[in-house]
């Protein structure tokens, strides 16, 4: 069985590099464009596979051409897609990622098929046989059911709820989560104003706060750990947070060394941001070489 099951969105991404994000009624020049699979759950599963961690995916796509292309890419990366639903009559979710010259991203998307997984679709045996469950943005009831099944048998749960955290009630899934990943904006939704003291909703959990190019920190019941990040020339931050999460999980599977996990995760995020697209997570060997270059 796979070591890590990821669950959430599986998309088809169209990435447009532009010279600037236009103002209303303005215009920008497209400097390049690319098409590939995306979606946070899929991105993390691919990143884990590249780090020599066997990964499986729970999600959904349509039976259209994009859905076939997405599955083909995931299969080529070694991701177990046995539990990726193929939904008739709904197109695979497409995201348009507008990336400016500084690597900042604006996202446009349709609903599509990526939230077709319901609580009734959860295969309990698949979750129970994993070493770790990683949740990303998805239907709150499905996230809660996945987390419940894992928690009942002692499988650790991490959750990266993403930008829709403000609009959705993930309280049940958060209650089962052992590790929660947040960026600065998301952290302001769940943490106190100073970001130092988790609210009761996150009490006792490991909270990882990503600061982008400024590194990251981990709040635990034993203390706070920080890492300043790495100064790199960022091209596209799409998928960098997913690479970060994968790097943290891959390290944490074998060790509870938070400082090491932060350093490795920050290196993964930095390297992923140095190339365009959402599937730029590095291999374990590339991360090791990068870290060696820093010292």
C-alpha atoms as one frame of an Amber mdcrd trajectory, in Angstrom:
protein
   0.000   0.000   0.000   1.013   3.639  -0.442   2.696   5.511   2.431   0.783
   8.776   1.959  -2.756   9.309   0.665  -3.552  12.824  -0.546  -7.155  13.923
  -1.021  -8.704  16.938  -2.713  -8.658  18.738  -6.025  -7.396  17.323  -9.307
  -7.369  19.949 -12.055  -6.216  20.757 -15.550  -4.125  23.936 -15.444  -3.623
  26.541 -18.147  -0.766  28.796 -17.031  -0.387  32.175 -18.702   2.789  34.160
 -18.027   2.071  37.883 -18.490   4.161  41.025 -18.328   1.784  42.470 -15.695
  -1.574  41.807 -14.052  -3.852  44.254 -15.868  -6.076  46.815 -14.183  -9.832
  46.773 -14.937 -10.355  47.580 -18.626  -6.592  47.185 -19.088  -4.542  44.752
 -21.146  -1.414  42.684 -20.594   0.846  40.761 -22.945   1.064  36.970 -22.671
   4.733  36.013 -22.768   4.228  32.240 -22.563   1.577  29.641 -21.894   1.561
  26.004 -20.836  -0.974  23.299 -20.056  -0.600  20.469 -17.532  -2.258  18.721
 -14.629  -2.770  20.645 -11.397  -4.798  20.788  -8.201  -3.240  20.809  -4.736
  -3.906  17.163  -3.857  -2.530  15.989  -7.198   0.464  18.321  -6.936   1.388
  17.039  -3.472   1.074  13.413  -4.575   3.417  14.039  -7.520   5.887  15.913
  -5.315   5.920  13.062  -2.779   6.500  10.515  -5.515   9.484  12.523  -6.761
  10.850  12.428  -3.198  10.686   8.620  -3.238   7.561   8.464  -1.060   4.820
   6.240  -2.483   1.644   8.285  -2.838  -1.980   7.662  -3.704  -4.666  10.144
  -4.638  -8.355  10.506  -3.737 -10.109  12.946  -6.055 -12.227  13.207  -9.180
 -12.010  14.164 -12.846 -14.339  14.087 -15.813 -14.224  11.515 -18.594 -13.206
  14.222 -21.061  -9.832  14.630 -22.776  -8.411  16.713 -19.926  -9.339  14.026
 -17.412  -7.530  11.402 -19.476  -4.461  13.647 -19.763  -4.464  14.298 -16.016
  -4.565  10.597 -15.173  -1.884   9.830 -17.746   0.451  12.392 -16.160  -0.195
  11.061 -12.662   0.400   7.465 -13.774   3.694   8.518 -15.376   4.757  10.086
 -12.068   4.059   6.858 -10.194   0.986   8.099  -8.305  -1.647   5.486  -7.448
  -4.866   6.688  -9.139  -7.078   3.730  -8.254  -9.292   6.015  -6.145  -9.549
   8.922  -8.576 -13.202   8.941  -9.655 -14.068   9.459 -13.314 -17.377  11.332
 -13.470 -19.623  11.086 -16.515 -21.214  14.242 -17.889 -19.021  16.766 -16.017
 -15.842  18.259 -17.412 -12.564  18.096 -15.567 -12.041  21.267 -13.542  -9.910
  23.789 -15.424  -7.904  26.505 -13.687  -6.439  29.502 -15.523  -3.351  30.684
 -13.665  -2.258  34.220 -14.531   1.358  34.730 -13.445   3.135  38.101 -13.561
   6.855  38.746 -13.933   7.352  38.693 -10.146   5.858  35.190  -9.936   2.622
  36.304  -8.275  -0.465  34.320  -9.261  -4.123  35.103  -9.966  -6.468  32.124
 -10.429  -9.653  31.743 -12.461 -11.546  28.458 -12.544 -14.781  26.570 -13.084
 -16.304  24.124 -10.597 -16.055  21.085 -12.842 -15.667  17.581 -11.432 -13.089
  18.118  -8.711 -15.529  17.974  -5.767 -17.488  14.917  -6.857 -16.014  12.792
  -4.050 -18.654  12.484  -1.328 -18.355  10.906   2.140 -19.994   7.770   0.709
 -17.126   7.448  -1.782 -14.454   7.170   0.920 -12.725   3.792   0.814 -11.955
   3.201   4.483  -9.485   0.371   3.922  -7.379   2.534   1.604  -7.068   5.259
   4.242  -6.459   2.886   7.143  -3.574   1.168   5.364  -1.664   4.393   4.748
   1.004   5.887   7.016  -0.275   9.442   6.581  -3.319  11.266   5.180  -2.910
  14.733   3.662  -6.047  16.759   2.966  -6.312  19.783   0.697  -9.288  21.974
  -0.204 -12.382  19.907  -1.035 -15.948  19.367   0.177 -15.919  19.922   3.957
 -18.033  16.820   4.629 -15.689  14.629   2.587 -12.613  16.076   4.287 -14.174
  15.409   7.691 -15.036  11.810   6.819 -11.548  11.079   5.469  -9.977  12.581
   8.584 -12.311  10.657  10.893 -11.456   7.320   9.303  -7.716   8.021   9.563
  -7.860   9.277  13.149  -9.802   6.252  14.390  -6.901   3.958  13.470  -4.091
   6.327  14.430  -3.087   7.479  10.932  -1.736  11.059  11.267  -3.673  13.722
   9.359  -2.351  16.941   7.852  -4.597  19.574   6.284  -3.807  22.450   3.926
  -7.260  24.045   3.449  -6.095  26.693   0.966  -7.539  29.995  -0.110 -11.206
  28.932   0.286 -10.773  28.560   4.040 -12.582  31.873   4.560 -15.699  30.663
   2.712 -16.041  27.119   4.041 -16.610  25.432   7.383 -13.728  23.000   7.793
 -14.087  22.831  11.586 -14.785  19.078  11.682 -11.789  18.213   9.515  -9.586
  20.600  11.501 -10.681  18.911  14.722  -9.208  15.629  13.462  -6.029  17.161
  11.997  -2.626  16.749  13.622  -0.789  19.211  11.348  -2.348  22.286   9.726
  -0.625  24.223   6.925  -1.545  27.897   6.479  -0.108  30.867   4.612  -0.048
  34.300   6.250  -3.468  35.300   4.891  -5.106  32.031   5.930  -3.472  32.168
   9.358  -5.275  35.431  10.105  -8.558  33.549   9.696  -7.808  30.918  12.356
  -5.200  32.473  14.656  -5.174  35.448  17.002  -4.194  38.834  15.570  -0.520
  38.445  16.529  -0.436  34.936  14.989   1.278  33.717  18.156  -1.525  31.924
  19.987  -3.689  29.382  18.156  -7.413  29.680  18.733  -9.279  26.860  20.456
 -10.009  25.411  17.013  -6.301  24.633  16.583  -5.365  24.075  20.232  -2.796
  21.297  20.616  -2.149  20.960  16.897   1.063  21.504  14.980   0.505  24.692
  12.956   2.843  25.381  10.037   2.689  28.978   8.791   4.211  29.641   5.373
   5.659  33.110   4.839   6.512  32.692   1.154   9.999  33.941   0.336  10.450
  34.878   4.016  10.470  31.248   5.122   8.118  29.533   7.536   7.531  28.656
  11.144   6.035  25.785  13.124   4.024  26.285  16.318   3.893  23.187  18.546
   2.977  22.476  22.149   6.712  22.199  22.870   7.738  25.480  21.259   8.092
  27.537  18.094  10.557  26.725  15.308  11.443  29.080  12.447  13.438  29.018
   9.217  14.192  32.159   7.147  13.781  30.520   3.754  16.103  30.815   0.769
  16.768  33.760  -1.515  16.050  32.553  -5.054  14.849  34.130  -8.289  11.160
  33.236  -8.216   9.486  32.739 -11.599   6.122  31.243 -10.630   4.837  30.543
  -7.114   2.108  28.196  -8.390   2.500  24.884  -6.616   5.291  26.108  -4.335
   3.076  25.664  -1.277   2.229  22.125  -2.387   5.922  21.318  -2.823   6.533
  22.778   0.654   3.839  20.564   2.199   5.185  17.478   0.430   8.702  18.212
   1.635   7.531  18.672   5.213   5.494  15.462   5.166   8.282  13.442   3.494
  10.703  14.508   6.234   8.185  14.109   9.044   7.360  10.520   8.086  10.732
   9.398   9.419  11.541  12.060  12.013   9.842  14.602  14.293  12.715  17.042
  13.812  10.734  20.220  13.094  13.792  22.291  12.181  14.934  19.735   9.623
  11.403  19.431   8.224  11.156  23.231   7.873  14.510  23.524   6.135  13.709
  20.732   3.678  10.201  22.086   3.031  11.466  25.620   2.409  14.032  24.266
  -0.031  11.279  22.381  -1.890   9.118  25.509  -2.119  12.021  27.676  -3.268
  13.084  25.247  -5.989   9.487  24.812  -7.180   9.115  28.594  -7.571  12.133
  28.813  -9.875  10.294  27.283 -12.859   6.871  27.915 -14.411   3.924  25.631
 -13.697   2.390  23.769 -10.766   4.315  20.511 -11.211   7.854  21.752 -10.593
   8.518  20.057  -7.243  12.124  18.803  -7.067  13.448  15.324  -6.451  14.930
  14.370  -3.103  18.393  14.410  -4.680  17.896  17.898  -6.098  16.850  19.225
  -2.696  19.894  17.642  -1.099  22.209  19.229  -3.656  20.523  22.600  -3.200
  20.964  22.454   0.570  24.618  21.487   0.168  25.102  24.591  -2.003  23.838
  26.827   0.801  26.671  25.950   3.170
